[in-house]
């Protein structure tokens, strides 16, 4: 009986030698990575990033990788920060949220894409400024000049803004995190979230484009961020989408 249980519940015990080999390999790899990281680490380095890097199963061997890994692991923090930085920049004078017509590649093709004035050639601030939020980018893609070294003129993205952009563009990739935030309750029905639950924009993005287009740009971004995201069960999502399609048709008819 014990043999059967071992076989069923602890498959790694079948190859204890291999597990040991893997852990020895990882320890050796981490020892080398830590040595490289510490050698390359600037005298001033954000403490939470270092703490997170040292806790990882695979320690990042370079400071920049540590920064990127930190933000990737904290998408909600990145979302909040990117929107706060955008608020600091404000809407560039003369900019309005427009979509590409025909072959115009300078504008976003769809209202699903977060509006990004500083990515548009007419408003881009050039090297050393982030094309997502418009603020200066410092060493290691950081958003504050901890080193008093001025902007890094070769950089055009904050590390945090890369993560925020990915979060805004594909929130479904973060469904597990969002489920946890909602304590696994459907925001539409209040029922327990099923495995098939989906990420939804509370106010659909077509409606944002239709009705909220003239809001100041930094405020618009919150429709892609956490304030406008929810996880709902599939049946509730289908019903919501049907209601939204009805609303779209209605507003089209009124406009016509
Ligand atoms: Zn930025």
PDB file of C-alpha atoms and ligand atoms in Angstrom:
ATOM      1  CA  UNK A   1       0.000   0.000   0.000  1.00  0.00           C
ATOM      2  CA  UNK A   2       2.771   2.426   0.922  1.00  0.00           C
ATOM      3  CA  UNK A   3       4.464   1.692  -2.363  1.00  0.00           C
ATOM      4  CA  UNK A   4       1.286   2.491  -4.287  1.00  0.00           C
ATOM      5  CA  UNK A   5       0.824   5.763  -2.399  1.00  0.00           C
ATOM      6  CA  UNK A   6       4.400   6.764  -3.049  1.00  0.00           C
ATOM      7  CA  UNK A   7       3.954   6.051  -6.694  1.00  0.00           C
ATOM      8  CA  UNK A   8       0.707   8.025  -6.863  1.00  0.00           C
ATOM      9  CA  UNK A   9       1.475  11.068  -4.759  1.00  0.00           C
ATOM     10  CA  UNK A  10       5.201  11.711  -4.992  1.00  0.00           C
ATOM     11  CA  UNK A  11       6.271  11.085  -8.554  1.00  0.00           C
ATOM     12  CA  UNK A  12       9.519  12.996  -8.019  1.00  0.00           C
ATOM     13  CA  UNK A  13      10.591  10.255  -5.611  1.00  0.00           C
ATOM     14  CA  UNK A  14      10.899   8.010  -8.620  1.00  0.00           C
ATOM     15  CA  UNK A  15      13.904  10.062  -9.667  1.00  0.00           C
ATOM     16  CA  UNK A  16      15.448  11.410  -6.467  1.00  0.00           C
ATOM     17  CA  UNK A  17      18.820  11.664  -8.149  1.00  0.00           C
ATOM     18  CA  UNK A  18      17.441  13.910 -10.865  1.00  0.00           C
ATOM     19  CA  UNK A  19      15.741  16.267  -8.347  1.00  0.00           C
ATOM     20  CA  UNK A  20      19.007  16.605  -6.442  1.00  0.00           C
ATOM     21  CA  UNK A  21      20.888  17.249  -9.651  1.00  0.00           C
ATOM     22  CA  UNK A  22      18.396  19.990 -10.642  1.00  0.00           C
ATOM     23  CA  UNK A  23      18.555  21.710  -7.286  1.00  0.00           C
ATOM     24  CA  UNK A  24      22.357  21.586  -7.244  1.00  0.00           C
ATOM     25  CA  UNK A  25      22.379  23.014 -10.771  1.00  0.00           C
ATOM     26  CA  UNK A  26      20.013  25.797  -9.724  1.00  0.00           C
ATOM     27  CA  UNK A  27      22.014  26.632  -6.613  1.00  0.00           C
ATOM     28  CA  UNK A  28      25.160  26.880  -8.712  1.00  0.00           C
ATOM     29  CA  UNK A  29      23.410  29.005 -11.340  1.00  0.00           C
ATOM     30  CA  UNK A  30      22.028  31.312  -8.635  1.00  0.00           C
ATOM     31  CA  UNK A  31      25.413  31.646  -6.992  1.00  0.00           C
ATOM     32  CA  UNK A  32      26.912  32.861 -10.281  1.00  0.00           C
ATOM     33  CA  UNK A  33      23.908  35.110 -11.046  1.00  0.00           C
ATOM     34  CA  UNK A  34      24.085  36.705  -7.604  1.00  0.00           C
ATOM     35  CA  UNK A  35      27.811  37.395  -8.001  1.00  0.00           C
ATOM     36  CA  UNK A  36      27.181  39.049 -11.408  1.00  0.00           C
ATOM     37  CA  UNK A  37      24.233  41.033 -10.084  1.00  0.00           C
ATOM     38  CA  UNK A  38      26.132  42.347  -7.062  1.00  0.00           C
ATOM     39  CA  UNK A  39      29.139  43.280  -9.218  1.00  0.00           C
ATOM     40  CA  UNK A  40      26.956  45.262 -11.653  1.00  0.00           C
ATOM     41  CA  UNK A  41      24.673  46.776  -9.014  1.00  0.00           C
ATOM     42  CA  UNK A  42      24.951  50.584  -8.758  1.00  0.00           C
ATOM     43  CA  UNK A  43      25.613  52.007  -5.275  1.00  0.00           C
ATOM     44  CA  UNK A  44      22.041  53.304  -5.272  1.00  0.00           C
ATOM     45  CA  UNK A  45      19.386  50.784  -6.265  1.00  0.00           C
ATOM     46  CA  UNK A  46      15.656  50.585  -5.431  1.00  0.00           C
ATOM     47  CA  UNK A  47      15.420  48.411  -2.305  1.00  0.00           C
ATOM     48  CA  UNK A  48      12.115  46.651  -3.136  1.00  0.00           C
ATOM     49  CA  UNK A  49      13.521  45.585  -6.512  1.00  0.00           C
ATOM     50  CA  UNK A  50      16.597  44.047  -4.902  1.00  0.00           C
ATOM     51  CA  UNK A  51      14.535  42.301  -2.212  1.00  0.00           C
ATOM     52  CA  UNK A  52      12.269  40.802  -4.877  1.00  0.00           C
ATOM     53  CA  UNK A  53      15.222  39.767  -7.098  1.00  0.00           C
ATOM     54  CA  UNK A  54      16.925  37.889  -4.261  1.00  0.00           C
ATOM     55  CA  UNK A  55      13.751  35.960  -3.455  1.00  0.00           C
ATOM     56  CA  UNK A  56      13.249  34.629  -6.977  1.00  0.00           C
ATOM     57  CA  UNK A  57      13.766  30.981  -7.889  1.00  0.00           C
ATOM     58  CA  UNK A  58      16.177  32.220 -10.568  1.00  0.00           C
ATOM     59  CA  UNK A  59      18.062  35.312  -9.463  1.00  0.00           C
ATOM     60  CA  UNK A  60      18.376  37.814 -12.342  1.00  0.00           C
ATOM     61  CA  UNK A  61      22.052  38.293 -13.209  1.00  0.00           C
ATOM     62  CA  UNK A  62      21.779  41.979 -14.228  1.00  0.00           C
ATOM     63  CA  UNK A  63      20.234  45.034 -12.516  1.00  0.00           C
ATOM     64  CA  UNK A  64      18.090  45.866 -15.568  1.00  0.00           C
ATOM     65  CA  UNK A  65      16.646  42.333 -15.600  1.00  0.00           C
ATOM     66  CA  UNK A  66      15.899  42.715 -11.879  1.00  0.00           C
ATOM     67  CA  UNK A  67      13.968  45.950 -12.552  1.00  0.00           C
ATOM     68  CA  UNK A  68      11.986  44.454 -15.459  1.00  0.00           C
ATOM     69  CA  UNK A  69      11.204  41.309 -13.461  1.00  0.00           C
ATOM     70  CA  UNK A  70      10.008  43.389 -10.537  1.00  0.00           C
ATOM     71  CA  UNK A  71       7.482  45.312 -12.641  1.00  0.00           C
ATOM     72  CA  UNK A  72       6.328  42.204 -14.503  1.00  0.00           C
ATOM     73  CA  UNK A  73       5.498  40.673 -11.134  1.00  0.00           C
ATOM     74  CA  UNK A  74       3.600  43.791 -10.028  1.00  0.00           C
ATOM     75  CA  UNK A  75       1.337  44.768 -12.937  1.00  0.00           C
ATOM     76  CA  UNK A  76      -1.183  46.622 -10.750  1.00  0.00           C
ATOM     77  CA  UNK A  77       1.541  48.773  -9.249  1.00  0.00           C
ATOM     78  CA  UNK A  78       2.835  49.453 -12.770  1.00  0.00           C
ATOM     79  CA  UNK A  79      -0.676  50.350 -13.972  1.00  0.00           C
ATOM     80  CA  UNK A  80      -1.114  52.845 -11.122  1.00  0.00           C
ATOM     81  CA  UNK A  81       2.340  54.344 -11.588  1.00  0.00           C
ATOM     82  CA  UNK A  82       2.045  54.733 -15.374  1.00  0.00           C
ATOM     83  CA  UNK A  83      -1.280  56.550 -14.960  1.00  0.00           C
ATOM     84  CA  UNK A  84       0.183  58.807 -12.259  1.00  0.00           C
ATOM     85  CA  UNK A  85       3.152  59.640 -14.519  1.00  0.00           C
ATOM     86  CA  UNK A  86       0.763  60.374 -17.400  1.00  0.00           C
ATOM     87  CA  UNK A  87      -1.162  62.741 -15.102  1.00  0.00           C
ATOM     88  CA  UNK A  88       2.106  64.582 -14.487  1.00  0.00           C
ATOM     89  CA  UNK A  89       2.653  64.991 -18.240  1.00  0.00           C
ATOM     90  CA  UNK A  90      -0.940  65.966 -19.003  1.00  0.00           C
ATOM     91  CA  UNK A  91      -2.519  66.034 -22.446  1.00  0.00           C
ATOM     92  CA  UNK A  92      -0.181  67.577 -25.026  1.00  0.00           C
ATOM     93  CA  UNK A  93      -1.580  70.836 -26.448  1.00  0.00           C
ATOM     94  CA  UNK A  94      -3.549  70.211 -29.608  1.00  0.00           C
ATOM     95  CA  UNK A  95      -3.873  66.454 -29.150  1.00  0.00           C
ATOM     96  CA  UNK A  96      -7.213  64.670 -29.480  1.00  0.00           C
ATOM     97  CA  UNK A  97      -7.938  60.961 -29.462  1.00  0.00           C
ATOM     98  CA  UNK A  98      -8.297  59.949 -33.099  1.00  0.00           C
ATOM     99  CA  UNK A  99      -8.095  56.625 -34.899  1.00  0.00           C
ATOM    100  CA  UNK A 100      -6.180  55.838 -38.065  1.00  0.00           C
ATOM    101  CA  UNK A 101      -8.030  56.254 -41.308  1.00  0.00           C
ATOM    102  CA  UNK A 102      -6.783  54.281 -44.285  1.00  0.00           C
ATOM    103  CA  UNK A 103      -3.030  53.892 -44.287  1.00  0.00           C
ATOM    104  CA  UNK A 104      -2.219  56.418 -41.589  1.00  0.00           C
ATOM    105  CA  UNK A 105       0.153  54.381 -39.422  1.00  0.00           C
ATOM    106  CA  UNK A 106       0.791  57.191 -36.907  1.00  0.00           C
ATOM    107  CA  UNK A 107      -2.539  56.729 -35.106  1.00  0.00           C
ATOM    108  CA  UNK A 108      -3.998  53.698 -33.322  1.00  0.00           C
ATOM    109  CA  UNK A 109      -6.073  51.460 -35.595  1.00  0.00           C
ATOM    110  CA  UNK A 110      -8.687  50.589 -33.004  1.00  0.00           C
ATOM    111  CA  UNK A 111     -10.378  52.116 -29.976  1.00  0.00           C
ATOM    112  CA  UNK A 112      -9.237  48.989 -28.120  1.00  0.00           C
ATOM    113  CA  UNK A 113      -5.671  50.271 -28.103  1.00  0.00           C
ATOM    114  CA  UNK A 114      -4.899  52.658 -25.220  1.00  0.00           C
ATOM    115  CA  UNK A 115      -4.519  56.217 -26.509  1.00  0.00           C
ATOM    116  CA  UNK A 116      -0.846  57.223 -26.392  1.00  0.00           C
ATOM    117  CA  UNK A 117      -0.196  60.773 -27.641  1.00  0.00           C
ATOM    118  CA  UNK A 118       3.530  60.538 -26.916  1.00  0.00           C
ATOM    119  CA  UNK A 119       3.796  57.564 -29.277  1.00  0.00           C
ATOM    120  CA  UNK A 120       2.410  59.665 -32.122  1.00  0.00           C
ATOM    121  CA  UNK A 121       5.254  61.248 -34.134  1.00  0.00           C
ATOM    122  CA  UNK A 122       3.608  64.696 -33.932  1.00  0.00           C
ATOM    123  CA  UNK A 123       3.766  64.719 -30.113  1.00  0.00           C
ATOM    124  CA  UNK A 124       6.702  62.397 -29.333  1.00  0.00           C
ATOM    125  CA  UNK A 125       9.215  63.937 -26.941  1.00  0.00           C
ATOM    126  CA  UNK A 126      12.175  62.019 -28.334  1.00  0.00           C
ATOM    127  CA  UNK A 127      15.002  60.078 -26.629  1.00  0.00           C
ATOM    128  CA  UNK A 128      15.044  60.159 -22.847  1.00  0.00           C
ATOM    129  CA  UNK A 129      11.254  60.435 -22.574  1.00  0.00           C
ATOM    130  CA  UNK A 130       8.785  57.601 -22.157  1.00  0.00           C
ATOM    131  CA  UNK A 131       6.471  57.145 -25.137  1.00  0.00           C
ATOM    132  CA  UNK A 132       3.695  55.820 -22.872  1.00  0.00           C
ATOM    133  CA  UNK A 133       3.541  58.448 -20.104  1.00  0.00           C
ATOM    134  CA  UNK A 134       5.668  61.281 -21.530  1.00  0.00           C
ATOM    135  CA  UNK A 135       7.942  61.577 -18.459  1.00  0.00           C
ATOM    136  CA  UNK A 136      11.771  61.362 -18.437  1.00  0.00           C
ATOM    137  CA  UNK A 137      13.320  57.883 -18.337  1.00  0.00           C
ATOM    138  CA  UNK A 138      16.327  57.482 -16.070  1.00  0.00           C
ATOM    139  CA  UNK A 139      18.966  54.821 -15.553  1.00  0.00           C
ATOM    140  CA  UNK A 140      17.707  51.197 -15.683  1.00  0.00           C
ATOM    141  CA  UNK A 141      14.373  52.397 -17.104  1.00  0.00           C
ATOM    142  CA  UNK A 142      13.501  53.835 -13.706  1.00  0.00           C
ATOM    143  CA  UNK A 143      11.007  56.703 -13.376  1.00  0.00           C
ATOM    144  CA  UNK A 144      12.968  58.710 -10.782  1.00  0.00           C
ATOM    145  CA  UNK A 145      16.488  60.040 -11.034  1.00  0.00           C
ATOM    146  CA  UNK A 146      17.900  58.231  -8.004  1.00  0.00           C
ATOM    147  CA  UNK A 147      21.421  58.776  -9.337  1.00  0.00           C
ATOM    148  CA  UNK A 148      21.241  62.461 -10.239  1.00  0.00           C
ATOM    149  CA  UNK A 149      22.457  61.506 -13.707  1.00  0.00           C
ATOM    150  CA  UNK A 150      19.661  63.027 -15.813  1.00  0.00           C
ATOM    151  CA  UNK A 151      17.538  61.175 -18.386  1.00  0.00           C
ATOM    152  CA  UNK A 152      18.952  58.268 -20.356  1.00  0.00           C
ATOM    153  CA  UNK A 153      18.715  59.652 -23.896  1.00  0.00           C
ATOM    154  CA  UNK A 154      18.750  56.203 -25.472  1.00  0.00           C
ATOM    155  CA  UNK A 155      15.642  55.061 -23.576  1.00  0.00           C
ATOM    156  CA  UNK A 156      12.045  55.599 -24.652  1.00  0.00           C
ATOM    157  CA  UNK A 157      10.115  53.408 -22.201  1.00  0.00           C
ATOM    158  CA  UNK A 158       9.994  53.160 -18.432  1.00  0.00           C
ATOM    159  CA  UNK A 159      10.281  49.592 -17.305  1.00  0.00           C
ATOM    160  CA  UNK A 160       7.039  50.113 -15.341  1.00  0.00           C
ATOM    161  CA  UNK A 161       5.280  51.522 -18.407  1.00  0.00           C
ATOM    162  CA  UNK A 162       6.181  48.451 -20.507  1.00  0.00           C
ATOM    163  CA  UNK A 163       4.361  46.310 -17.943  1.00  0.00           C
ATOM    164  CA  UNK A 164       1.464  48.771 -17.719  1.00  0.00           C
ATOM    165  CA  UNK A 165       1.127  48.831 -21.518  1.00  0.00           C
ATOM    166  CA  UNK A 166       1.020  45.041 -21.669  1.00  0.00           C
ATOM    167  CA  UNK A 167      -1.523  44.971 -18.845  1.00  0.00           C
ATOM    168  CA  UNK A 168      -3.741  47.518 -20.619  1.00  0.00           C
ATOM    169  CA  UNK A 169      -3.411  45.731 -23.968  1.00  0.00           C
ATOM    170  CA  UNK A 170      -4.067  42.182 -22.746  1.00  0.00           C
ATOM    171  CA  UNK A 171      -5.794  42.250 -19.339  1.00  0.00           C
ATOM    172  CA  UNK A 172      -6.995  38.670 -19.899  1.00  0.00           C
ATOM    173  CA  UNK A 173      -3.417  37.512 -19.318  1.00  0.00           C
ATOM    174  CA  UNK A 174      -3.929  38.613 -15.698  1.00  0.00           C
ATOM    175  CA  UNK A 175      -7.229  36.873 -15.063  1.00  0.00           C
ATOM    176  CA  UNK A 176      -5.868  34.926 -12.077  1.00  0.00           C
ATOM    177  CA  UNK A 177      -4.672  38.064 -10.337  1.00  0.00           C
ATOM    178  CA  UNK A 178      -7.954  39.879 -10.995  1.00  0.00           C
ATOM    179  CA  UNK A 179      -9.991  36.889  -9.770  1.00  0.00           C
ATOM    180  CA  UNK A 180      -8.059  36.948  -6.526  1.00  0.00           C
ATOM    181  CA  UNK A 181      -8.699  40.681  -6.088  1.00  0.00           C
ATOM    182  CA  UNK A 182     -12.434  40.046  -6.388  1.00  0.00           C
ATOM    183  CA  UNK A 183     -12.242  37.155  -3.924  1.00  0.00           C
ATOM    184  CA  UNK A 184     -13.446  34.945  -6.768  1.00  0.00           C
ATOM    185  CA  UNK A 185     -16.900  36.544  -6.947  1.00  0.00           C
ATOM    186  CA  UNK A 186     -18.498  37.519 -10.243  1.00  0.00           C
ATOM    187  CA  UNK A 187     -18.872  41.311 -10.363  1.00  0.00           C
ATOM    188  CA  UNK A 188     -22.071  41.059 -12.435  1.00  0.00           C
ATOM    189  CA  UNK A 189     -23.988  38.310 -10.633  1.00  0.00           C
ATOM    190  CA  UNK A 190     -22.250  38.143  -7.232  1.00  0.00           C
ATOM    191  CA  UNK A 191     -21.992  34.358  -7.715  1.00  0.00           C
ATOM    192  CA  UNK A 192     -18.816  32.380  -7.351  1.00  0.00           C
ATOM    193  CA  UNK A 193     -16.532  32.772 -10.381  1.00  0.00           C
ATOM    194  CA  UNK A 194     -16.372  29.683 -12.571  1.00  0.00           C
ATOM    195  CA  UNK A 195     -13.236  28.439 -14.288  1.00  0.00           C
ATOM    196  CA  UNK A 196     -14.455  29.868 -17.579  1.00  0.00           C
ATOM    197  CA  UNK A 197     -14.914  33.412 -16.186  1.00  0.00           C
ATOM    198  CA  UNK A 198     -13.619  36.202 -18.399  1.00  0.00           C
ATOM    199  CA  UNK A 199     -12.022  39.631 -18.018  1.00  0.00           C
ATOM    200  CA  UNK A 200     -14.324  42.457 -19.077  1.00  0.00           C
ATOM    201  CA  UNK A 201     -14.154  46.244 -19.336  1.00  0.00           C
ATOM    202  CA  UNK A 202     -16.981  47.558 -17.139  1.00  0.00           C
ATOM    203  CA  UNK A 203     -17.534  50.399 -19.554  1.00  0.00           C
ATOM    204  CA  UNK A 204     -16.880  48.878 -22.981  1.00  0.00           C
ATOM    205  CA  UNK A 205     -14.099  50.553 -24.914  1.00  0.00           C
ATOM    206  CA  UNK A 206     -16.327  51.439 -27.882  1.00  0.00           C
ATOM    207  CA  UNK A 207     -18.480  53.407 -25.448  1.00  0.00           C
ATOM    208  CA  UNK A 208     -15.408  55.089 -23.975  1.00  0.00           C
ATOM    209  CA  UNK A 209     -14.447  56.184 -27.502  1.00  0.00           C
ATOM    210  CA  UNK A 210     -17.976  57.332 -28.262  1.00  0.00           C
ATOM    211  CA  UNK A 211     -18.802  59.158 -25.053  1.00  0.00           C
ATOM    212  CA  UNK A 212     -15.633  59.909 -23.122  1.00  0.00           C
ATOM    213  CA  UNK A 213     -13.290  60.794 -25.963  1.00  0.00           C
ATOM    214  CA  UNK A 214     -12.925  64.403 -24.861  1.00  0.00           C
ATOM    215  CA  UNK A 215     -11.798  63.634 -21.306  1.00  0.00           C
ATOM    216  CA  UNK A 216      -8.233  64.701 -20.482  1.00  0.00           C
ATOM    217  CA  UNK A 217      -5.931  61.953 -21.786  1.00  0.00           C
ATOM    218  CA  UNK A 218      -4.520  60.815 -18.389  1.00  0.00           C
ATOM    219  CA  UNK A 219      -8.083  60.219 -17.190  1.00  0.00           C
ATOM    220  CA  UNK A 220      -8.874  58.196 -20.303  1.00  0.00           C
ATOM    221  CA  UNK A 221      -6.145  55.712 -19.390  1.00  0.00           C
ATOM    222  CA  UNK A 222      -8.061  54.590 -16.319  1.00  0.00           C
ATOM    223  CA  UNK A 223     -10.539  52.870 -18.693  1.00  0.00           C
ATOM    224  CA  UNK A 224      -7.746  50.438 -19.619  1.00  0.00           C
ATOM    225  CA  UNK A 225      -6.473  50.090 -16.061  1.00  0.00           C
ATOM    226  CA  UNK A 226      -7.783  48.405 -12.973  1.00  0.00           C
ATOM    227  CA  UNK A 227     -10.631  50.900 -12.290  1.00  0.00           C
ATOM    228  CA  UNK A 228     -12.470  49.661 -15.413  1.00  0.00           C
ATOM    229  CA  UNK A 229     -11.598  45.945 -15.248  1.00  0.00           C
ATOM    230  CA  UNK A 230     -13.634  43.133 -13.789  1.00  0.00           C
ATOM    231  CA  UNK A 231     -13.882  39.360 -14.027  1.00  0.00           C
ATOM    232  CA  UNK A 232     -17.349  38.017 -14.696  1.00  0.00           C
ATOM    233  CA  UNK A 233     -18.829  34.617 -15.413  1.00  0.00           C
ATOM    234  CA  UNK A 234     -19.214  33.670 -19.028  1.00  0.00           C
ATOM    235  CA  UNK A 235     -23.027  33.682 -19.049  1.00  0.00           C
ATOM    236  CA  UNK A 236     -23.059  37.147 -17.451  1.00  0.00           C
ATOM    237  CA  UNK A 237     -20.496  38.271 -20.042  1.00  0.00           C
ATOM    238  CA  UNK A 238     -22.608  36.989 -22.937  1.00  0.00           C
ATOM    239  CA  UNK A 239     -25.670  38.835 -21.565  1.00  0.00           C
ATOM    240  CA  UNK A 240     -23.624  42.024 -21.051  1.00  0.00           C
ATOM    241  CA  UNK A 241     -22.210  41.847 -24.590  1.00  0.00           C
ATOM    242  CA  UNK A 242     -25.727  41.376 -26.024  1.00  0.00           C
ATOM    243  CA  UNK A 243     -26.962  44.444 -24.120  1.00  0.00           C
ATOM    244  CA  UNK A 244     -23.931  46.405 -25.353  1.00  0.00           C
ATOM    245  CA  UNK A 245     -24.559  45.351 -28.949  1.00  0.00           C
ATOM    246  CA  UNK A 246     -28.171  46.582 -28.586  1.00  0.00           C
ATOM    247  CA  UNK A 247     -26.895  49.896 -27.225  1.00  0.00           C
ATOM    248  CA  UNK A 248     -24.426  50.238 -30.113  1.00  0.00           C
ATOM    249  CA  UNK A 249     -27.147  49.598 -32.672  1.00  0.00           C
ATOM    250  CA  UNK A 250     -29.454  52.062 -30.954  1.00  0.00           C
ATOM    251  CA  UNK A 251     -26.854  54.849 -30.908  1.00  0.00           C
ATOM    252  CA  UNK A 252     -25.999  54.099 -34.572  1.00  0.00           C
ATOM    253  CA  UNK A 253     -29.673  54.360 -35.528  1.00  0.00           C
ATOM    254  CA  UNK A 254     -30.062  57.630 -33.602  1.00  0.00           C
ATOM    255  CA  UNK A 255     -26.962  59.021 -35.312  1.00  0.00           C
ATOM    256  CA  UNK A 256     -28.286  57.912 -38.723  1.00  0.00           C
TER     257      UNK A 256
HETATM  258 ZN1  LIG B   1       6.471  55.923 -18.663  1.00  0.00          ZN
END
